Structure formats: C-alpha cells, structure tokens
C-alpha cells in the first residue's frame, strides 16, 4: 500500500458528514459572486449588445445613442481593448467580434449605473450587419465539410479482417443531442481595481488560473497584475470551465477604464442562449459479432457539433474516442473523430466531457443489436466485459476489471433482478397497453486529464499559534463537496478534530497555476497537495513532540488532537500545546504542498498511451413502465452499485451518485435542445431558452425506489487515502434508463423486435418507438432470421436521433 493511500487509525476521512456549507445553503446565507455587489460601492452594471442573426458581418457599430441614455457611463467596443481582443485559449473567440457567429452573439457591452439603464443603453446602440449563410445542424456541416480543429484517429488490430471473420455485421447511424448545464447560478463576475492598478475579480469559474490568464492578455498586463477569486459556485458541471473567462475579462476591462467596480451577471435567458452546451454528436458505425455474440470489430466516425469556435471540443472528442469501448473488450477497433463548425454557441465541457458521448454509441449498438442476435441485452453486455490482461484500444491496461463484475453481480443480487425480470414478463403478458422493462448497464470511466500537464495541483496550509488550521487549495467548490473532502483530508493528516480546520476561498494569489476543477480529478489532485503540505508541517511537529516526550520522532503519533508515543503509558501533549511549543522554538508552521499524478503518458498524435490514473466502475439497473397510448413513462426503481474506492466522504459521494444519475437521465430522456432550422430571420435561434420550454428532471421524474450502494473492498492504491473520483462517472449510469425504455417499447411488438430510440428519449420519441414495434406486429414480422433495415418511425423529422441498422450473415456484404 502506498503512503498516499494508507489511512491512519481513526481517520476523519471516511466519516459521513454533511457538506461544509450545507447549513449556509439551506438558510440562504451562502454568498455567491453576485451577492457581493450589494457590499460594493458605486458599482457599474454591464449589459450585452447582441446581434440576433446566426451568421453575419458587422458593417456598422455606433454606440453614440447609448451615451444619451440616462445612467449610461460607457460602451465597451474592440477599440477599448489594450491587449488581445480574444477570450479563448485557441485565439478563435474575439471578445468584440466583427463577425457574428451565432444568434445573439454580443458585439459590444454597455456599462451603466443601473442594470435597467445598461439594458436601455444596449438597445440604443446602432448595429448593422449583413447576413451570411448559416449552418445550424451537424449534418449540414458534415455535408459542407465544415470542420475545425484536430481529427484524431484511434486504431487497434485488423478491423477489416475482423469483419471478414464476424458471423454477424451491422451498420448504422445515430445522432444524439447535447444538454444545457442549467446551473442555478448563472455566469457572474465582479471586478475592481485598487490604487496600485491591481485588478481583482470575483468570478464564478471552475478555472481561476485560466480566467486570470485571459483577463491579463485582454488587458495587456502580466498575470501577477490580476487576482481571481472563486468564493463558490451555484453549480458548474463543466459549463464554467472555459465560458466565464470572457465575462470576467469584460468586467475587468470596464473596471480598468472607468475606475469603478463592474458587475456582469447574465440573466437566465442570456446564459442559455450565449453559453455553450454539452456537445451533440453524430455517429456512423459498423460492428461485427461472432456467433456467440462477442464483439470482434468496430469501425466508427464520431462527429461533435462544436459550435462556432473550438473551446474544449478537441479534448472532448479525444475523450469520446477513449470511451467508445465503455466496459467492453473489442479486439479490432477503428474510430475517427472530428469537430463540426456550426453557427451555434461554442459547445463546451459538461460532466463526463465526451465520455458519455463515446459510451452511448456502444450502448446504443448493443441495445439495437441484442434482439437481432437473439441474445438477452443483459447477457450480451455481460458476455463482452473486459477481463484481466486486456487493454483499451489506445493501449492502457484495464486494471481491476473484476470490479465491474462485482458491481454487476451485486446489483443482480441486491436488486433481486431474477425474480423481478420474471414479474416484468408476467406483467407484460397480462397488460396490452402498458409495458415494463429493466435495463442494466455498466460504466468504466477513466480518471485524469487527457493532457498530462494538467494533472498537478498545489495547496497552502497555515497552522496558527492557537492550533487552528487554515487551508487553501487550487480546486473550486461548485456544490460537489470538494471543500468538505479537503477539510477531512487535512484533519486526517494532522490527526486532529475536523473543528480545528477551516478552508479559505480559492484565489490565484494563494495557489498559482492551478488546473480546472474538472475531469473528476479535484479530490485526487488537490487532496494530494493538501496532504503533502500537511505532512511537511506534521514532520516538523513530530520532531518537536519527540523532544518534549524524550522519544524518537518515529515513535510519535498524533491522534484525536494529541501527540503521544506508541507505548500505551506514554505522556500526552495536546495539539494546541504542541503548536505553541513549536512556535516558540521557531519552527515553521506553514507549507506549500504540491502533487502530480504519476505514471501518466499520452501521445495525442498516435492516440496511444496511458492517460488515466485508474478507471472508476459502476453498474445500474433501472425499471420503467411505458404507457402505450402516449409514450409517457415512469421510473419505478433504480439500483446502483458504484466504485469510489475507499470513500473520503460517503454522504457526499452518495449524493454525487444520485445527482449524476438524475442529470444523466435528464440528458437521455427529457432535455431536448431545439434550434430554429428554418429559413426565417430567426434561423439559429435557440427555441428552448427557459425552463418553460426546456424540460429538466424534477421530483416527478425521480425513481419511486432509489437504492445506491458503494462497492466495498475497492481500495485504490496510489490515490489519496485509497479513494476514487466520483464527479462524472455516475452520470453514465443513466444509460440503463434509456435501454429500459427501448426494451419496454419493443415489448409492444413481436418477441425480439429491435426498435430505434432517439436521444433524448422523450415521451414523444418513446411513443414512436412503440408504434414502430406495433407496426412490426401488424405486418406479421416474426423474428425468424434477421430483418434488414429497420423502418424509420413516423415523425422522424421531429427528432434528432434515429439510428438505422442493417444486418447480414456472411458472405452477403453490408449495404450502405
């Protein structure tokens, strides 16, 4: 067992404690970025000047009329930028663009004494723009060969030979939608400049260091001239990893030019229409199975809808390729990735970061093909699991594949699946107009940033003379409980009660050059750094205690706030007394900690290496009931077993698993992003720009029975206190609800029918899947032999995802 993962006696990690700000959240006392405006004197308010065309060239921009509006102080334009007019790390996102690239693209910002004055001022700015052709959906971009960024290629084995040897070959196409983050707190920034010209920005950002960097290059100053603080976020989910930089830069520019604090906060409509979403994807695939239903070959092309700029699309596509196998061994693989450039918001990170988009392709393939292979979907999935000694298509050995098996077996046993499957069969036989089904799917998700350099973190720990401890680390808190875990790590490392430790907000002048709180790596990276800093101080304190106790430092233990020798009869020194003694002996009581993830290597050109520290595993079983008249459905029961290693904070982890599943179910079944694809002037407008039109999961969609268990005996050596990441992997457990809906819809047709199911599988989409199954019955389709192309259901134009597949038995070639 490594020193990093080994736990001492009576650790604070592993205790089920509430979120460190839970009481503040529920009482409304928790402060967020925009709450600080009321504490700031003479604050200006920023409002965007938007152009409501999907693609256009700005031919005239006249801010003069806005200055006549009472309360308007200044209009910010490209001419005001002293540094670089760009808010992106790829330098493809002009802060003040001359070319409008999506509907509602802001081209200037108005600063005023009140928000209403700023709004009226923005309306008064004269903007003229000549329209340009606009591509709104990914298929248009593919047809026009409108791509941007890198086009990665992943290959292993001999794919063509694999298809030659396959007993069954299918091919198909699948388009699935993105997802709105809908964090409770919209993007916000508050900037001011002190008497020395130091810029201080409060920002709701997951990546303070990068926000700092973008502000600096917009202002034309050095990073040490800019400090960014993230107090906390009201949700992020990846949507605040890149998108806040430009808004923080606008606020900082306004504060620099006016000498007054500037507040920028998007309202809900602005946030939904101006910020990026989860990437929607289009997939073309061809898959081969042997006669036992084992995967032998996969050839696929995944095209992400990147929107108008690159943002994080390249690493999103890379991670999608890395997760196209999910938990399944595929000996021969060839997958190509590419990024479509469309005239929509610049799509960005979202919980899972491409992993869900890769996994859904293979899960959809297995769900579509299981009936055609005459194999139960559960059996097909379990039969194709990785086993010890196998590696991923990009060359990383799959460690602990037995954990996926253990989680699967536990779900089957504790979920009483064998009995319930029999009950479902009886129910379906007795009910003509409603059907039930149970879907079971696994998750294997790689943890670490694909870019190796990002896998590092820092921390700053202070021990004060009274024995109290203050920690500061590079991770940000967005409700996920990272700060809670860091408090537990510090208390455990020192051997003191949790009440002794306090955590300060994340600031770039305390911990520099931090990575984004993303990739589910927040606790791994920052926990390692906090532990390292605490260990440095503790080592010094052990020397002090050894001198006082008259024993060797190796024989000193600090537990429950007391230092003592290993002998039972040893004298004891309280923590407070030990710290005070150390101070008077001039012993350093602060330290900067550092951690980097070891053992990672990645060649993005060859698409080979070991980019992940480990894999997190999980299994979910979801039971649904579908109404054949409307397509409406309810989730009757969910059983989850998830691998979090040795949990740092079980209550937090279980909450993350529950929340991840529900958010994933929203993406896969409810949240239907729609853009206007007509030729009207409104082309490119996001139609689902409020909670009234964009359906989010609510209490009514929650499972009636929701069982979550943490996989036991899952210690992860080489990770902080044996834990594993929990932020992203649980989202993909929701594939089970989509597969359950597919099976329930198919139950309305003949035995073994394979139905198309769009994503999101809204009630409307499920209804058409039910109708497809019923038509098969009406047309007398019996599953003797294998069908050809599955007919597309009515209303196909209304849905973004309608996979079709075809099957042949050798030597008949697959049709295009």
CSV table of C-alpha atoms in Angstrom, one decimal, residues 307-682:
chain,number,residue,atom,x,y,z
A,307,UNK,CA,-20.5,25.3,-32.5
A,308,UNK,CA,-18.8,28.5,-33.7
A,309,UNK,CA,-15.3,28.0,-32.0
A,310,UNK,CA,-13.1,25.3,-30.7
A,311,UNK,CA,-13.3,25.9,-26.9
A,312,UNK,CA,-12.7,22.4,-25.4
A,313,UNK,CA,-14.1,20.5,-28.4
A,314,UNK,CA,-10.7,18.8,-29.2
A,315,UNK,CA,-10.2,17.1,-25.8
A,316,UNK,CA,-14.0,16.3,-25.6
A,317,UNK,CA,-13.7,14.4,-28.9
A,318,UNK,CA,-10.5,12.7,-27.7
A,319,UNK,CA,-12.2,11.5,-24.5
A,320,UNK,CA,-15.2,10.3,-26.5
A,321,UNK,CA,-12.9,8.1,-28.6
A,322,UNK,CA,-11.2,6.9,-25.4
A,323,UNK,CA,-14.6,5.8,-24.0
A,324,UNK,CA,-16.3,4.3,-27.1
A,325,UNK,CA,-15.5,0.9,-25.6
A,326,UNK,CA,-17.1,1.6,-22.3
A,327,UNK,CA,-16.6,-1.7,-20.3
A,328,UNK,CA,-16.3,-4.0,-23.3
A,329,UNK,CA,-13.4,-5.8,-25.0
A,330,UNK,CA,-13.3,-5.1,-28.7
A,331,UNK,CA,-10.2,-6.7,-30.3
A,332,UNK,CA,-10.4,-4.8,-33.6
A,333,UNK,CA,-11.2,-1.1,-33.4
A,334,UNK,CA,-11.0,1.9,-35.8
A,335,UNK,CA,-12.6,5.1,-34.7
A,336,UNK,CA,-12.2,8.6,-36.3
A,337,UNK,CA,-13.2,11.8,-34.6
A,338,UNK,CA,-13.9,15.3,-36.0
A,339,UNK,CA,-15.5,18.6,-34.9
A,340,UNK,CA,-18.2,20.2,-37.0
A,341,UNK,CA,-18.2,24.0,-37.1
A,342,UNK,CA,-21.8,25.3,-36.9
A,343,UNK,CA,-23.4,28.7,-36.2
A,344,UNK,CA,-24.4,27.9,-32.7
A,345,UNK,CA,-23.0,28.7,-29.2
A,346,UNK,CA,-19.5,27.3,-28.7
A,347,UNK,CA,-20.2,23.9,-27.1
A,348,UNK,CA,-18.0,23.1,-24.1
A,349,UNK,CA,-17.3,20.9,-21.2
A,350,UNK,CA,-20.1,19.1,-19.5
A,351,UNK,CA,-20.0,16.4,-16.8
A,352,UNK,CA,-18.4,13.4,-18.5
A,353,UNK,CA,-16.5,15.6,-21.0
A,354,UNK,CA,-17.1,13.4,-24.1
A,355,UNK,CA,-17.1,10.2,-22.2
A,356,UNK,CA,-20.9,9.9,-22.2
A,357,UNK,CA,-20.9,10.7,-26.0
A,358,UNK,CA,-18.5,7.9,-26.7
A,359,UNK,CA,-20.1,5.3,-24.4
A,360,UNK,CA,-23.7,6.0,-25.7
A,361,UNK,CA,-22.5,4.8,-29.1
A,362,UNK,CA,-21.5,1.3,-28.0
A,363,UNK,CA,-24.5,1.1,-25.6
A,364,UNK,CA,-26.9,2.0,-28.4
A,365,UNK,CA,-25.2,-0.6,-30.7
A,366,UNK,CA,-25.6,-3.3,-28.1
A,367,UNK,CA,-29.2,-2.3,-27.4
A,368,UNK,CA,-30.1,-2.3,-31.1
A,369,UNK,CA,-28.2,-5.5,-31.9
A,370,UNK,CA,-29.2,-7.7,-28.9
A,371,UNK,CA,-32.6,-8.6,-30.4
A,372,UNK,CA,-31.1,-9.2,-33.8
A,373,UNK,CA,-28.6,-11.6,-32.3
A,374,UNK,CA,-31.4,-13.3,-30.3
A,375,UNK,CA,-29.4,-12.6,-27.1
A,376,UNK,CA,-30.8,-11.0,-24.0
A,377,UNK,CA,-29.4,-7.5,-23.6
A,378,UNK,CA,-28.1,-8.2,-20.1
A,379,UNK,CA,-26.4,-11.4,-21.3
A,380,UNK,CA,-24.9,-9.6,-24.3
A,381,UNK,CA,-23.4,-6.9,-22.2
A,382,UNK,CA,-22.0,-9.2,-19.5
A,383,UNK,CA,-20.5,-11.5,-22.1
A,384,UNK,CA,-18.4,-8.7,-23.6
A,385,UNK,CA,-16.9,-7.4,-20.3
A,386,UNK,CA,-13.2,-6.8,-20.1
A,387,UNK,CA,-11.2,-9.5,-18.3
A,388,UNK,CA,-7.8,-9.3,-16.6
A,389,UNK,CA,-4.9,-8.9,-19.0
A,390,UNK,CA,-6.8,-7.0,-21.7
A,391,UNK,CA,-6.2,-3.3,-22.6
A,392,UNK,CA,-8.1,-0.5,-24.2
A,393,UNK,CA,-7.9,0.4,-27.9
A,394,UNK,CA,-5.5,3.2,-27.0
A,395,UNK,CA,-3.1,0.8,-25.2
A,396,UNK,CA,-3.9,1.3,-21.5
A,397,UNK,CA,-4.1,-2.0,-19.4
A,398,UNK,CA,-7.6,-2.3,-17.8
A,399,UNK,CA,-6.8,-2.6,-14.1
A,400,UNK,CA,-9.4,-4.2,-11.8
A,401,UNK,CA,-11.9,-5.3,-14.4
A,402,UNK,CA,-13.2,-7.7,-11.8
A,403,UNK,CA,-14.8,-4.7,-10.0
A,404,UNK,CA,-17.2,-4.2,-12.9
A,405,UNK,CA,-18.2,-7.9,-12.4
A,406,UNK,CA,-18.5,-7.5,-8.7
A,407,UNK,CA,-20.7,-4.4,-9.1
A,408,UNK,CA,-22.8,-6.2,-11.7
A,409,UNK,CA,-23.3,-9.3,-9.5
A,410,UNK,CA,-24.2,-7.1,-6.5
A,411,UNK,CA,-26.8,-5.2,-8.5
A,412,UNK,CA,-28.3,-8.5,-9.7
A,413,UNK,CA,-28.4,-9.9,-6.2
A,414,UNK,CA,-29.4,-6.9,-4.1
A,415,UNK,CA,-31.8,-5.7,-6.8
A,416,UNK,CA,-33.4,-9.1,-6.9
A,417,UNK,CA,-33.3,-8.9,-10.6
A,418,UNK,CA,-34.0,-12.6,-11.5
A,419,UNK,CA,-37.4,-12.5,-9.6
A,420,UNK,CA,-38.2,-9.0,-10.9
A,421,UNK,CA,-37.5,-10.0,-14.5
A,422,UNK,CA,-40.0,-12.8,-14.2
A,423,UNK,CA,-42.5,-10.4,-12.8
A,424,UNK,CA,-41.9,-8.0,-15.7
A,425,UNK,CA,-42.5,-10.8,-18.2
A,426,UNK,CA,-45.8,-11.7,-16.4
A,427,UNK,CA,-46.9,-8.1,-16.3
A,428,UNK,CA,-46.2,-7.6,-20.0
A,429,UNK,CA,-48.1,-10.7,-20.9
A,430,UNK,CA,-51.1,-9.5,-18.9
A,431,UNK,CA,-51.2,-5.9,-20.0
A,432,UNK,CA,-51.7,-4.8,-23.6
A,433,UNK,CA,-51.4,-1.1,-23.1
A,434,UNK,CA,-48.6,-0.7,-20.7
A,435,UNK,CA,-45.2,-2.5,-20.6
A,436,UNK,CA,-42.3,-2.7,-18.2
A,437,UNK,CA,-38.7,-3.4,-18.7
A,438,UNK,CA,-35.4,-3.5,-16.7
A,439,UNK,CA,-32.3,-2.1,-18.3
A,440,UNK,CA,-28.8,-2.9,-16.8
A,441,UNK,CA,-25.7,-1.1,-18.0
A,442,UNK,CA,-22.1,-0.8,-16.7
A,443,UNK,CA,-19.7,2.1,-16.6
A,444,UNK,CA,-15.9,2.1,-16.9
A,445,UNK,CA,-14.6,5.7,-16.8
A,446,UNK,CA,-11.0,6.9,-17.0
A,447,UNK,CA,-9.9,9.4,-14.3
A,448,UNK,CA,-7.3,12.1,-15.1
A,449,UNK,CA,-7.0,14.9,-17.7
A,450,UNK,CA,-6.1,13.6,-21.1
A,451,UNK,CA,-3.5,16.4,-21.3
A,452,UNK,CA,-0.8,15.1,-18.8
A,453,UNK,CA,0.4,18.6,-17.8
A,454,UNK,CA,-3.0,19.4,-16.2
A,455,UNK,CA,-2.6,16.6,-13.7
A,456,UNK,CA,-0.9,18.7,-11.0
A,457,UNK,CA,-2.2,20.7,-8.0
A,458,UNK,CA,-1.0,23.0,-5.2
A,459,UNK,CA,-2.1,23.9,-1.7
A,460,UNK,CA,-1.2,26.3,1.0
A,461,UNK,CA,-1.7,25.3,4.7
A,462,UNK,CA,-1.3,27.5,7.7
A,463,UNK,CA,-1.2,26.4,11.3
A,464,UNK,CA,-1.7,29.3,13.7
A,465,UNK,CA,-0.3,29.7,17.2
A,466,UNK,CA,-3.7,28.8,18.8
A,467,UNK,CA,-3.7,25.4,17.0
A,468,UNK,CA,-6.3,26.4,14.4
A,469,UNK,CA,-5.6,25.4,10.8
A,470,UNK,CA,-6.4,27.2,7.5
A,471,UNK,CA,-6.1,25.5,4.2
A,472,UNK,CA,-6.2,26.9,0.7
A,473,UNK,CA,-6.1,24.8,-2.4
A,474,UNK,CA,-6.4,25.2,-6.2
A,475,UNK,CA,-9.8,23.4,-6.5
A,476,UNK,CA,-13.1,25.3,-6.7
A,477,UNK,CA,-16.3,24.4,-4.9
A,478,UNK,CA,-19.5,24.2,-7.0
A,479,UNK,CA,-21.6,22.2,-4.6
A,480,UNK,CA,-19.9,18.9,-5.3
A,481,UNK,CA,-18.3,18.7,-1.8
A,482,UNK,CA,-14.6,19.1,-2.8
A,483,UNK,CA,-14.0,21.5,0.1
A,484,UNK,CA,-15.7,19.1,2.5
A,485,UNK,CA,-13.3,16.4,1.4
A,486,UNK,CA,-10.2,18.6,1.7
A,487,UNK,CA,-11.1,19.5,5.3
A,488,UNK,CA,-11.4,15.8,6.1
A,489,UNK,CA,-8.0,15.2,4.4
A,490,UNK,CA,-6.3,17.9,6.4
A,491,UNK,CA,-7.8,16.8,9.7
A,492,UNK,CA,-6.9,13.2,9.0
A,493,UNK,CA,-3.3,14.0,8.0
A,494,UNK,CA,-2.7,16.1,11.1
A,495,UNK,CA,-4.6,13.7,13.4
A,496,UNK,CA,-6.9,16.5,14.8
A,497,UNK,CA,-10.6,17.1,15.0
A,498,UNK,CA,-12.4,18.5,12.0
A,499,UNK,CA,-13.4,21.5,14.0
A,500,UNK,CA,-9.8,22.7,14.1
A,501,UNK,CA,-9.7,23.2,10.3
A,502,UNK,CA,-11.1,26.0,8.2
A,503,UNK,CA,-10.9,26.4,4.4
A,504,UNK,CA,-10.4,29.7,2.6
A,505,UNK,CA,-11.8,30.6,-0.9
A,506,UNK,CA,-9.8,29.7,-4.0
A,507,UNK,CA,-7.5,32.5,-5.1
A,508,UNK,CA,-4.8,32.8,-7.7
A,509,UNK,CA,-2.5,34.8,-5.4
A,510,UNK,CA,-2.5,31.9,-2.9
A,511,UNK,CA,-2.1,28.9,-5.1
A,512,UNK,CA,-0.9,29.7,-8.7
A,513,UNK,CA,-1.1,27.9,-12.0
A,514,UNK,CA,-3.9,25.6,-11.0
A,515,UNK,CA,-5.8,23.2,-13.2
A,516,UNK,CA,-9.5,23.4,-13.7
A,517,UNK,CA,-11.7,21.7,-11.2
A,518,UNK,CA,-12.8,19.2,-13.8
A,519,UNK,CA,-12.2,15.7,-15.1
A,520,UNK,CA,-13.4,14.3,-11.8
A,521,UNK,CA,-9.9,14.9,-10.5
A,522,UNK,CA,-10.5,17.6,-8.0
A,523,UNK,CA,-10.2,15.4,-4.9
A,524,UNK,CA,-7.3,13.3,-6.3
A,525,UNK,CA,-5.2,16.3,-7.3
A,526,UNK,CA,-5.9,18.8,-4.5
A,527,UNK,CA,-6.2,16.1,-1.9
A,528,UNK,CA,-2.7,15.0,-2.7
A,529,UNK,CA,-1.5,18.6,-2.5
A,530,UNK,CA,-3.2,19.3,0.8
A,531,UNK,CA,-1.9,16.1,2.3
A,532,UNK,CA,1.6,16.9,1.1
A,533,UNK,CA,1.5,20.4,2.8
A,534,UNK,CA,0.1,19.0,6.0
A,535,UNK,CA,2.8,16.3,6.1
A,536,UNK,CA,5.5,18.8,5.8
A,537,UNK,CA,4.2,20.7,8.8
A,538,UNK,CA,3.5,17.5,10.7
A,539,UNK,CA,7.0,16.2,10.2
A,540,UNK,CA,8.3,19.3,12.0
A,541,UNK,CA,5.8,18.9,14.7
A,542,UNK,CA,6.8,15.3,15.3
A,543,UNK,CA,10.3,16.5,15.9
A,544,UNK,CA,9.1,19.0,18.5
A,545,UNK,CA,6.9,16.4,20.2
A,546,UNK,CA,9.8,13.8,20.2
A,547,UNK,CA,12.0,16.3,22.0
A,548,UNK,CA,9.3,17.1,24.6
A,549,UNK,CA,8.4,13.4,25.1
A,550,UNK,CA,12.0,12.2,25.1
A,551,UNK,CA,11.5,9.6,22.4
A,552,UNK,CA,12.3,9.1,18.7
A,553,UNK,CA,10.2,11.1,16.2
A,554,UNK,CA,9.4,7.7,14.5
A,555,UNK,CA,7.7,6.7,17.7
A,556,UNK,CA,5.4,9.7,18.0
A,557,UNK,CA,1.8,9.6,16.9
A,558,UNK,CA,-0.7,12.4,16.6
A,559,UNK,CA,-4.3,11.1,17.1
A,560,UNK,CA,-7.5,12.8,18.1
A,561,UNK,CA,-5.7,16.1,18.7
A,562,UNK,CA,-3.0,14.7,21.0
A,563,UNK,CA,0.6,13.8,20.4
A,564,UNK,CA,1.9,10.7,22.3
A,565,UNK,CA,4.4,7.8,22.0
A,566,UNK,CA,3.5,4.4,20.7
A,567,UNK,CA,3.7,3.0,24.2
A,568,UNK,CA,0.3,2.8,25.9
A,569,UNK,CA,1.7,4.5,29.0
A,570,UNK,CA,3.2,7.4,27.1
A,571,UNK,CA,2.7,11.0,28.2
A,572,UNK,CA,0.4,13.1,26.0
A,573,UNK,CA,0.7,16.6,24.6
A,574,UNK,CA,-2.4,18.4,23.3
A,575,UNK,CA,-2.3,19.7,19.7
A,576,UNK,CA,-2.7,23.3,20.8
A,577,UNK,CA,0.2,23.0,23.3
A,578,UNK,CA,2.4,21.3,20.7
A,579,UNK,CA,1.8,24.0,18.1
A,580,UNK,CA,2.5,26.8,20.7
A,581,UNK,CA,5.8,25.0,21.7
A,582,UNK,CA,6.8,24.7,18.0
A,583,UNK,CA,6.2,28.4,17.5
A,584,UNK,CA,8.4,29.4,20.5
A,585,UNK,CA,11.1,27.0,19.1
A,586,UNK,CA,10.9,28.9,15.8
A,587,UNK,CA,9.6,26.0,13.8
A,588,UNK,CA,7.9,26.8,10.5
A,589,UNK,CA,4.1,26.3,10.8
A,590,UNK,CA,3.1,26.8,7.2
A,591,UNK,CA,3.8,25.0,4.0
A,592,UNK,CA,3.0,24.9,0.3
A,593,UNK,CA,2.0,21.5,-0.9
A,594,UNK,CA,2.3,20.0,-4.4
A,595,UNK,CA,1.0,16.9,-6.1
A,596,UNK,CA,1.3,15.5,-9.6
A,597,UNK,CA,-0.2,12.3,-10.8
A,598,UNK,CA,2.5,9.8,-11.5
A,599,UNK,CA,2.5,7.1,-14.3
A,600,UNK,CA,0.7,9.0,-17.0
A,601,UNK,CA,1.8,9.3,-20.6
A,602,UNK,CA,-0.1,10.2,-23.7
A,603,UNK,CA,0.8,10.6,-27.4
A,604,UNK,CA,-2.1,12.5,-29.0
A,605,UNK,CA,-0.7,12.0,-32.5
A,606,UNK,CA,-0.5,8.3,-32.2
A,607,UNK,CA,-3.5,8.2,-29.9
A,608,UNK,CA,-1.7,5.8,-27.7
A,609,UNK,CA,-0.6,5.7,-24.1
A,610,UNK,CA,-1.9,5.6,-20.5
A,611,UNK,CA,-3.7,8.9,-19.9
A,612,UNK,CA,-5.7,7.7,-16.9
A,613,UNK,CA,-4.6,7.0,-13.4
A,614,UNK,CA,-7.3,4.4,-12.9
A,615,UNK,CA,-10.9,3.5,-14.0
A,616,UNK,CA,-14.0,4.0,-12.0
A,617,UNK,CA,-16.6,1.3,-12.3
A,618,UNK,CA,-20.3,1.2,-11.7
A,619,UNK,CA,-23.5,-0.7,-12.6
A,620,UNK,CA,-27.1,0.5,-12.6
A,621,UNK,CA,-30.4,-1.4,-13.1
A,622,UNK,CA,-33.4,0.7,-13.9
A,623,UNK,CA,-37.0,-0.5,-14.2
A,624,UNK,CA,-39.5,1.6,-16.2
A,625,UNK,CA,-43.2,1.4,-17.2
A,626,UNK,CA,-44.3,2.8,-20.5
A,627,UNK,CA,-47.8,3.9,-21.5
A,628,UNK,CA,-48.6,2.7,-25.0
A,629,UNK,CA,-51.1,5.4,-25.7
A,630,UNK,CA,-48.9,8.4,-25.0
A,631,UNK,CA,-45.3,7.2,-24.7
A,632,UNK,CA,-45.3,8.6,-21.1
A,633,UNK,CA,-43.3,6.6,-18.7
A,634,UNK,CA,-42.3,6.4,-15.1
A,635,UNK,CA,-39.1,5.1,-13.4
A,636,UNK,CA,-40.2,2.5,-10.9
A,637,UNK,CA,-36.9,1.6,-9.4
A,638,UNK,CA,-33.2,2.1,-9.7
A,639,UNK,CA,-30.4,0.0,-8.1
A,640,UNK,CA,-26.8,1.3,-8.3
A,641,UNK,CA,-23.5,-0.1,-7.1
A,642,UNK,CA,-20.7,2.3,-7.7
A,643,UNK,CA,-16.9,2.1,-7.2
A,644,UNK,CA,-15.5,5.1,-5.3
A,645,UNK,CA,-12.5,3.3,-3.8
A,646,UNK,CA,-12.3,3.9,-0.1
A,647,UNK,CA,-14.7,6.8,0.1
A,648,UNK,CA,-13.3,10.1,1.6
A,649,UNK,CA,-16.8,11.3,2.5
A,650,UNK,CA,-19.6,8.7,1.9
A,651,UNK,CA,-22.5,11.1,2.3
A,652,UNK,CA,-21.0,13.4,-0.3
A,653,UNK,CA,-20.3,10.5,-2.6
A,654,UNK,CA,-23.7,9.0,-2.4
A,655,UNK,CA,-25.2,12.5,-3.2
A,656,UNK,CA,-22.9,12.8,-6.2
A,657,UNK,CA,-24.0,9.3,-7.5
A,658,UNK,CA,-27.7,10.2,-7.1
A,659,UNK,CA,-27.3,13.6,-8.7
A,660,UNK,CA,-25.2,12.2,-11.5
A,661,UNK,CA,-27.7,9.6,-12.4
A,662,UNK,CA,-30.6,12.1,-12.4
A,663,UNK,CA,-28.7,14.5,-14.5
A,664,UNK,CA,-27.8,11.7,-17.0
A,665,UNK,CA,-31.4,10.7,-17.1
A,666,UNK,CA,-32.3,14.2,-17.9
A,667,UNK,CA,-29.9,14.3,-20.9
A,668,UNK,CA,-31.1,10.9,-22.2
A,669,UNK,CA,-34.8,11.2,-21.7
A,670,UNK,CA,-36.0,14.8,-21.1
A,671,UNK,CA,-33.7,17.7,-22.1
A,672,UNK,CA,-34.4,18.4,-25.7
A,673,UNK,CA,-32.4,21.3,-27.1
A,674,UNK,CA,-34.0,22.8,-30.2
A,675,UNK,CA,-32.7,25.4,-32.6
A,676,UNK,CA,-34.7,27.1,-35.3
A,677,UNK,CA,-33.6,25.5,-38.5
A,678,UNK,CA,-36.0,27.3,-40.8
A,679,UNK,CA,-35.0,29.9,-43.4
A,680,UNK,CA,-36.8,32.7,-41.5
A,681,UNK,CA,-34.8,35.6,-39.9
A,682,UNK,CA,-35.0,33.6,-36.6
